[in-house]
Short mmCIF file of C-alpha atoms (C1' of nucleotides) in Angstrom, two decimals:
data_model
loop_
_atom_site.label_atom_id
_atom_site.label_comp_id
_atom_site.label_asym_id
_atom_site.label_seq_id
_atom_site.Cartn_x
_atom_site.Cartn_y
_atom_site.Cartn_z
CA MET A 1 27.16 -15.64 -7.44
CA GLY A 2 29.33 -12.66 -6.56
CA ILE A 3 28.54 -10.01 -4.15
CA ALA A 4 27.68 -7.39 -7.00
CA GLU A 5 25.19 -9.97 -8.58
CA GLU A 6 23.70 -10.53 -5.38
CA ALA A 7 23.16 -6.85 -4.54
CA PHE A 8 21.82 -6.09 -7.93
CA GLU A 9 19.51 -9.07 -7.98
CA ARG A 10 17.99 -7.84 -4.72
CA LEU A 11 17.68 -4.36 -6.09
CA ARG A 12 15.97 -5.72 -9.15
CA ARG A 13 13.44 -7.95 -7.08
CA ILE A 14 12.35 -4.90 -4.91
CA VAL A 15 11.73 -2.73 -7.82
CA VAL A 16 10.27 -5.25 -10.42
CA GLU A 17 8.51 -7.80 -8.17
CA GLY A 18 7.59 -5.80 -5.11
CA GLU A 19 4.76 -3.41 -4.13
CA PHE A 20 5.93 -0.90 -6.52
CA LEU A 21 4.54 -2.75 -9.66
CA GLU A 22 0.98 -2.52 -8.28
CA ARG A 23 1.50 1.02 -7.43
CA MET A 24 2.33 1.61 -11.40
CA ALA A 25 -0.67 -0.29 -12.30
CA ALA A 26 -2.86 1.76 -9.96
CA LEU A 27 -1.27 5.00 -11.24
CA GLY A 28 -2.29 3.93 -14.78
CA VAL A 29 -5.90 3.19 -13.76
CA ARG A 30 -6.18 6.43 -11.76
CA THR A 31 -4.62 8.63 -14.50
CA GLN A 32 -6.02 6.71 -17.43
CA LEU A 33 -2.58 6.75 -18.93
CA SER A 34 -0.82 3.68 -20.46
CA PRO A 35 2.74 2.86 -19.27
CA GLY A 36 4.00 4.38 -22.63
CA LEU A 37 2.21 7.76 -21.93
CA ILE A 38 3.40 7.75 -18.41
CA LYS A 39 6.83 7.36 -19.50
CA THR A 40 6.64 9.93 -22.08
CA LEU A 41 5.27 12.39 -19.75
CA VAL A 42 8.03 11.87 -17.12
CA ARG A 43 10.74 12.12 -19.83
CA LEU A 44 9.30 15.23 -21.04
CA SER A 45 9.17 16.64 -17.62
CA GLN A 46 12.72 15.79 -17.34
CA SER A 47 13.91 17.38 -20.60
CA GLY A 48 11.44 20.18 -21.00
CA GLY A 49 11.09 20.48 -24.70
CA ILE A 50 12.69 18.00 -27.15
CA SER A 51 12.02 16.94 -30.76
CA MET A 52 9.76 13.93 -31.79
CA GLY A 53 12.94 12.17 -32.93
CA GLU A 54 14.99 12.87 -29.74
CA MET A 55 12.02 11.51 -27.62
CA ALA A 56 11.91 8.33 -29.76
CA ARG A 57 15.51 7.78 -29.21
CA ASN A 58 15.15 8.68 -25.54
CA ILE A 59 12.42 6.35 -24.67
CA GLY A 60 13.48 3.71 -27.15
CA VAL A 61 10.46 3.19 -29.32
CA ASP A 62 9.84 3.64 -32.95
CA PRO A 63 9.20 7.33 -34.31
CA SER A 64 5.94 6.48 -35.66
CA TYR A 65 4.76 5.43 -32.09
CA ILE A 66 5.79 8.80 -30.90
CA THR A 67 3.33 10.37 -33.24
CA ALA A 68 0.63 8.41 -31.68
CA LEU A 69 1.92 9.03 -28.36
CA VAL A 70 2.09 12.87 -28.54
CA ASP A 71 -1.24 12.78 -30.53
CA ASP A 72 -2.73 11.11 -27.30
CA LEU A 73 -1.14 13.62 -24.93
CA ALA A 74 -2.23 16.45 -26.96
CA GLU A 75 -5.77 15.31 -27.19
CA ARG A 76 -5.66 15.44 -23.24
CA ASP A 77 -4.23 18.65 -23.35
CA LEU A 78 -1.09 17.50 -21.46
CA ALA A 79 1.35 18.34 -24.31
CA ARG A 80 1.61 20.30 -27.55
CA ARG A 81 3.86 20.44 -30.66
CA GLU A 82 5.67 23.63 -31.38
CA PRO A 83 7.40 24.21 -34.46
CA ASP A 84 11.24 24.36 -34.26
CA PRO A 85 12.60 27.74 -35.02
CA VAL A 86 15.65 26.78 -37.23
CA ASP A 87 14.42 23.65 -38.95
CA ARG A 88 10.98 23.50 -40.13
CA ARG A 89 10.86 19.57 -40.39
CA VAL A 90 11.49 19.42 -36.61
CA LYS A 91 8.48 19.62 -34.07
CA ILE A 92 9.12 20.43 -30.48
CA VAL A 93 7.20 18.60 -27.84
CA VAL A 94 6.30 20.68 -24.71
CA LEU A 95 4.23 19.94 -21.72
CA THR A 96 1.25 22.08 -20.98
CA ASP A 97 0.91 23.42 -17.50
CA GLU A 98 -1.65 20.52 -16.63
CA GLY A 99 0.82 18.05 -18.17
CA ARG A 100 3.84 19.34 -16.08
CA ARG A 101 1.47 19.12 -12.89
CA LEU A 102 0.54 15.70 -13.66
CA ALA A 103 4.09 14.71 -14.49
CA GLU A 104 5.11 15.84 -10.98
CA GLU A 105 2.53 14.13 -9.62
CA ILE A 106 3.46 10.87 -11.22
CA GLN A 107 7.17 11.35 -10.19
CA ALA A 108 6.12 12.09 -6.59
CA VAL A 109 4.18 8.66 -6.51
CA LEU A 110 6.96 6.86 -8.18
CA SER A 111 9.48 8.13 -5.62
CA VAL A 112 7.40 6.82 -2.43
CA PRO A 113 9.39 3.72 -1.27
CA PRO A 114 7.57 0.63 -0.35
CA ALA A 115 6.27 0.26 2.99
CA SER A 116 9.21 -2.22 3.52
CA PHE A 117 11.67 0.66 3.44
CA GLY A 118 10.44 1.41 6.86
CA VAL A 119 12.65 -1.05 8.47
CA LEU A 120 15.78 0.96 7.55
CA THR A 121 17.28 3.41 10.01
CA ARG A 122 17.61 6.87 8.89
CA SER A 123 21.43 6.33 8.67
CA GLU A 124 20.82 3.15 6.54
CA MET A 125 18.66 5.07 4.00
CA ARG A 126 21.29 7.70 3.98
CA GLN A 127 23.95 4.92 3.31
CA LEU A 128 21.71 3.54 0.68
CA ARG A 129 21.11 6.78 -1.13
CA ASP A 130 24.76 7.53 -1.20
CA LEU A 131 25.67 4.11 -2.78
CA MET A 132 22.91 4.55 -5.41
CA ASP A 133 24.17 8.08 -6.27
CA LYS A 134 27.64 6.77 -6.77
CA VAL A 135 26.33 4.20 -9.09
CA ILE A 136 24.19 6.58 -10.98
CA ALA A 137 26.96 9.08 -11.48
CA ALA A 138 28.88 6.29 -13.00
CA ASP A 139 26.14 5.47 -15.75
CA PRO A 140 26.25 7.95 -18.36
CA ALA A 141 22.75 7.23 -19.35
CA LEU A 142 21.33 8.24 -15.91
CA SER A 143 23.68 10.75 -14.57
CA GLY A 144 21.77 13.60 -15.93
CA PRO A 145 19.61 14.98 -13.12
CA PRO A 146 15.83 14.71 -13.19
CA SER A 147 15.39 18.41 -12.93
CA PRO A 148 14.50 20.27 -15.98
CA SER A 149 18.28 21.30 -16.60
CA GLY A 150 18.65 20.49 -20.41
CA ARG A 151 19.33 17.48 -22.42
CA LYS A 152 20.04 14.02 -21.05
CA LEU A 153 20.00 11.34 -23.75
CA VAL A 154 21.04 7.88 -24.77
CA ASP A 155 21.39 9.50 -28.12
CA SER A 156 24.70 7.70 -28.99
CA GLY A 157 22.82 4.82 -30.55
CA MET B 1 11.69 14.78 -0.51
CA GLY B 2 12.79 12.73 2.54
CA ILE B 3 15.82 10.46 2.59
CA ALA B 4 13.67 7.29 2.02
CA GLU B 5 12.24 8.91 -1.07
CA GLU B 6 15.58 9.78 -2.43
CA ALA B 7 16.87 6.41 -1.93
CA PHE B 8 14.21 4.73 -3.48
CA GLU B 9 14.00 7.02 -6.49
CA ARG B 10 17.63 6.32 -7.09
CA LEU B 11 16.81 2.56 -6.91
CA ARG B 12 13.96 2.79 -9.24
CA ARG B 13 15.86 4.72 -11.84
CA ILE B 14 18.83 2.40 -11.70
CA VAL B 15 16.67 -0.49 -12.50
CA VAL B 16 13.87 1.00 -14.91
CA GLU B 17 15.84 3.45 -16.79
CA GLY B 18 19.38 2.12 -16.79
CA GLU B 19 21.31 -0.24 -18.87
CA PHE B 20 19.18 -3.01 -17.46
CA LEU B 21 16.14 -2.39 -19.75
CA GLU B 22 18.21 -2.88 -22.88
CA ARG B 23 19.42 -6.04 -21.22
CA MET B 24 15.79 -7.11 -20.91
CA ALA B 25 15.11 -6.33 -24.43
CA ALA B 26 18.17 -8.02 -25.80
CA LEU B 27 17.34 -11.22 -23.74
CA GLY B 28 13.89 -11.08 -25.52
CA VAL B 29 15.55 -10.90 -28.89
CA ARG B 30 18.01 -13.67 -28.19
CA THR B 31 15.54 -16.11 -26.71
CA GLN B 32 12.64 -15.10 -28.84
CA LEU B 33 10.57 -14.91 -25.71
CA SER B 34 8.12 -11.95 -24.99
CA PRO B 35 8.38 -10.27 -21.40
CA GLY B 36 5.21 -12.29 -20.47
CA LEU B 37 6.82 -15.63 -21.41
CA ILE B 38 10.10 -14.63 -19.65
CA LYS B 39 8.25 -13.87 -16.54
CA THR B 40 6.27 -16.99 -16.40
CA LEU B 41 9.44 -19.07 -17.05
CA VAL B 42 11.10 -17.46 -14.16
CA ARG B 43 8.07 -17.79 -11.86
CA LEU B 44 7.92 -21.44 -12.72
CA SER B 45 11.36 -22.07 -11.97
CA GLN B 46 10.85 -20.42 -8.57
CA SER B 47 7.84 -22.50 -7.77
CA GLY B 48 8.32 -25.69 -9.53
CA GLY B 49 4.94 -26.93 -10.39
CA ILE B 50 1.85 -24.80 -9.87
CA SER B 51 -1.63 -24.62 -11.29
CA MET B 52 -2.77 -22.49 -14.06
CA GLY B 53 -4.88 -20.49 -11.83
CA GLU B 54 -2.18 -20.00 -9.08
CA MET B 55 0.12 -18.91 -12.00
CA ALA B 56 -2.41 -16.38 -13.09
CA ARG B 57 -2.66 -14.93 -9.63
CA ASN B 58 1.19 -15.16 -9.08
CA ILE B 59 2.18 -13.07 -12.21
CA GLY B 60 -1.03 -10.99 -12.14
CA VAL B 61 -2.55 -11.82 -15.56
CA ASP B 62 -5.95 -13.16 -16.82
CA PRO B 63 -6.24 -16.89 -16.67
CA SER B 64 -7.21 -16.90 -20.27
CA TYR B 65 -3.86 -15.46 -20.96
CA ILE B 66 -2.12 -18.14 -18.85
CA THR B 67 -3.61 -20.63 -21.49
CA ALA B 68 -2.00 -18.77 -24.35
CA LEU B 69 1.31 -18.42 -22.57
CA VAL B 70 1.46 -22.02 -21.34
CA ASP B 71 0.47 -23.11 -24.97
CA ASP B 72 3.27 -21.11 -26.23
CA LEU B 73 5.90 -22.59 -23.70
CA ALA B 74 4.58 -26.13 -24.45
CA GLU B 75 5.15 -25.57 -28.27
CA ARG B 76 8.70 -24.62 -27.43
CA ASP B 77 9.08 -27.77 -25.23
CA LEU B 78 9.86 -25.26 -22.31
CA ALA B 79 6.81 -26.57 -20.02
CA ARG B 80 4.00 -29.07 -20.11
CA ARG B 81 0.70 -29.52 -18.33
CA GLU B 82 0.26 -32.33 -15.83
CA PRO B 83 -3.14 -33.42 -14.50
CA ASP B 84 -3.60 -32.75 -10.73
CA PRO B 85 -4.03 -35.97 -8.85
CA VAL B 86 -6.85 -35.00 -6.53
CA ASP B 87 -8.91 -32.43 -8.72
CA ARG B 88 -9.36 -33.28 -12.22
CA ARG B 89 -10.20 -29.85 -13.27
CA VAL B 90 -6.94 -28.57 -12.29
CA LYS B 91 -3.71 -28.71 -14.44
CA ILE B 92 -0.25 -28.38 -13.02
CA VAL B 93 2.26 -26.75 -15.06
CA VAL B 94 5.97 -27.86 -14.88
CA LEU B 95 9.04 -27.00 -16.65
CA THR B 96 10.77 -29.36 -18.89
CA ASP B 97 14.54 -29.72 -18.62
CA GLU B 98 15.07 -27.38 -21.25
CA GLY B 99 12.70 -25.02 -19.64
CA ARG B 100 14.58 -25.26 -16.44
CA ARG B 101 17.83 -24.68 -18.21
CA LEU B 102 16.74 -21.64 -20.08
CA ALA B 103 14.97 -20.12 -16.94
CA GLU B 104 18.22 -20.40 -14.86
CA GLU B 105 20.18 -18.91 -17.76
CA ILE B 106 17.48 -16.00 -17.97
CA GLN B 107 17.83 -15.34 -14.19
CA ALA B 108 21.68 -15.42 -14.54
CA VAL B 109 21.43 -12.60 -16.98
CA LEU B 110 19.06 -10.80 -15.01
CA SER B 111 21.29 -10.76 -11.91
CA VAL B 112 24.32 -9.30 -13.79
CA PRO B 113 24.63 -5.91 -12.43
CA PRO B 114 25.14 -2.81 -14.83
CA ALA B 115 28.62 -1.86 -15.47
CA SER B 116 28.08 1.21 -13.46
CA PHE B 117 28.16 -1.09 -10.25
CA GLY B 118 31.93 -1.44 -10.77
CA VAL B 119 32.41 1.68 -9.10
CA LEU B 120 31.35 0.34 -5.69
CA THR B 121 33.99 -1.16 -3.40
CA ARG B 122 33.58 -4.63 -2.35
CA SER B 123 32.67 -3.43 1.23
CA GLU B 124 30.03 -0.97 -0.55
CA MET B 125 28.52 -3.77 -2.42
CA ARG B 126 28.25 -5.92 0.73
CA GLN B 127 26.76 -3.01 2.57
CA LEU B 128 24.19 -2.59 -0.36
CA ARG B 129 23.25 -6.27 -0.55
CA ASP B 130 22.79 -6.23 3.27
CA LEU B 131 20.40 -3.26 3.11
CA MET B 132 18.51 -4.86 0.34
CA ASP B 133 18.16 -8.02 2.37
CA LYS B 134 16.66 -6.17 5.13
CA VAL B 135 14.23 -4.51 3.03
CA ILE B 136 13.09 -7.87 1.22
CA ALA B 137 12.77 -9.56 4.47
CA ALA B 138 10.31 -6.89 5.55
CA ASP B 139 8.22 -7.37 2.29
CA PRO B 140 6.00 -10.36 2.55
CA ALA B 141 5.69 -10.55 -1.14
CA LEU B 142 9.19 -10.96 -1.61
CA SER B 143 10.67 -12.67 1.42
CA GLY B 144 10.19 -16.02 -0.23
CA PRO B 145 13.71 -17.02 -1.75
CA PRO B 146 14.09 -17.40 -5.55
CA SER B 147 15.37 -20.96 -5.00
CA PRO B 148 12.80 -23.73 -5.81
CA SER B 149 11.80 -24.20 -2.21
CA GLY B 150 7.95 -24.33 -2.67
CA ARG B 151 5.23 -21.79 -2.82
CA LYS B 152 5.76 -17.94 -2.52
CA LEU B 153 2.55 -16.11 -3.81
CA VAL B 154 0.84 -12.78 -3.63
CA ASP B 155 -2.03 -14.79 -3.11
CA SER B 156 -4.03 -12.47 -0.51
CA GLY B 157 -5.38 -10.40 -3.28
"C1'" DT C 1 19.92 12.71 -51.87
"C1'" DA C 2 19.05 12.34 -46.67
"C1'" DT C 3 16.18 13.36 -42.76
"C1'" DT C 4 11.74 14.60 -39.80
"C1'" DG C 5 7.63 13.44 -38.99
"C1'" DT C 6 3.10 11.27 -40.41
"C1'" DT C 7 -0.20 7.56 -42.35
"C1'" DA C 8 -1.63 3.30 -43.31
"C1'" DT C 9 -1.33 -1.12 -41.94
"C1'" DA C 10 -0.23 -5.25 -39.55
"C1'" DC C 11 1.35 -7.79 -35.82
"C1'" DT C 12 1.98 -9.05 -30.64
"C1'" DC C 13 0.35 -8.82 -26.11
"C1'" DT C 14 -3.61 -9.07 -23.08
"C1'" DA C 15 -8.40 -8.88 -21.46
"C1'" DT C 16 -13.55 -9.93 -21.42
"C1'" DA C 17 -17.22 -13.05 -22.28
"C1'" DA C 18 -19.17 -17.37 -23.19
"C1'" DC C 19 -18.39 -22.20 -22.85
"C1'" DT C 20 -17.05 -27.03 -21.30
"C1'" DA C 21 -15.87 -30.09 -17.59
"C1'" DT C 22 -15.41 -31.13 -13.01
"C1'" DA C 23 -16.61 -30.28 -8.29
"C1'" DT D 1 -24.17 -23.90 -8.25
"C1'" DA D 2 -19.18 -22.70 -8.29
"C1'" DT D 3 -14.52 -23.24 -9.89
"C1'" DA D 4 -10.59 -24.42 -13.33
"C1'" DG D 5 -9.41 -23.97 -17.77
"C1'" DT D 6 -10.13 -23.05 -22.65
"C1'" DT D 7 -12.11 -20.80 -26.87
"C1'" DA D 8 -13.28 -16.89 -29.44
"C1'" DT D 9 -12.92 -12.46 -29.93
"C1'" DA D 10 -11.74 -7.44 -29.32
"C1'" DG D 11 -8.76 -3.94 -27.61
"C1'" DA D 12 -4.49 -2.13 -26.56
"C1'" DG D 13 0.32 -1.35 -27.80
"C1'" DT D 14 3.92 -1.19 -30.90
"C1'" DA D 15 6.57 -1.77 -35.35
"C1'" DT D 16 7.20 -1.56 -40.48
"C1'" DA D 17 6.88 0.36 -44.86
"C1'" DA D 18 5.48 3.95 -47.75
"C1'" DC D 19 5.08 8.89 -48.01
"C1'" DA D 20 5.19 14.29 -47.74
"C1'" DA D 21 7.67 18.08 -46.52
"C1'" DT D 22 12.13 20.18 -45.63
"C1'" DA D 23 16.92 20.24 -45.53
#
DNA sequence: TATTGTTATACTCTATAACTATA
DNA sequence: TATAGTTATAGAGTATAACAATA
């Protein structure tokens, strides 16, 4: 196993096997939102208004399931459909104020590092963040910022 | 957002939003194994022989579902139940040779870093790995090695 | 004719409750 | 009586196929 593999294997274990998973589960319980709904909400808050189809490609599920997902969010008053001004087939999904608030709350929770991160010094954390930024910048699917600055799609599928 | 949050938020994005997810999906398609089965297989190869109940606690699902999971693995000749020598209620699940082979193959795939890791220099990758090791060592749920060296459970839940 | 979204439906994943065997 | 595992069943989560409206 090369160094890159070793490094990534650690990364993966920390995220998918560590304390983080429990936190996701707890988040689901507290918000009463399924993983799919949480993902949808977060992506919506990153893109600030995308069509049903874009969303389907974006989070990698079938369009018919987006209908169900958005129905669900709409029933909870977290999102709503708006007509596209130029193509009447298209519906744009936008977050309500409450949806945006909840999405931000969720993202905050997701960003809280596991307690074990406490062993790193500030300088090590900076190092880590900079390394991660370099990797993210090199991944076209990730390099769009999480702030609502516009598009950022897998799209080319 | 502090530096720790920034660092972890990047980590999380790389693993859960990047190329890695597609790879997991592709793995599922190729092996015809559901995420639950893959997780079970990998955990089994890490512990080399645990009871149904331990497994349920270990991967965090209901015991009844472990029955279904192991039934499925057994049908595919990837695992089998063996009687516990001291408690006749207990069944020990062990991988077959083919199961072990497949589990190793899966772990190898999971460890392949995304292409974007290529932007890191060797020294940066070493830095990254060492930082991750430090974090893992501080997380009691993670600090058991993935090699088949015995137990390693969440257990205290 | 092709595309966006929806509906109806079915299949997969997972949990709850009741049960059997053993302790 | 309590615990390990199983069975039967029900509920989420998600996809496929057929459809309506618009392009």
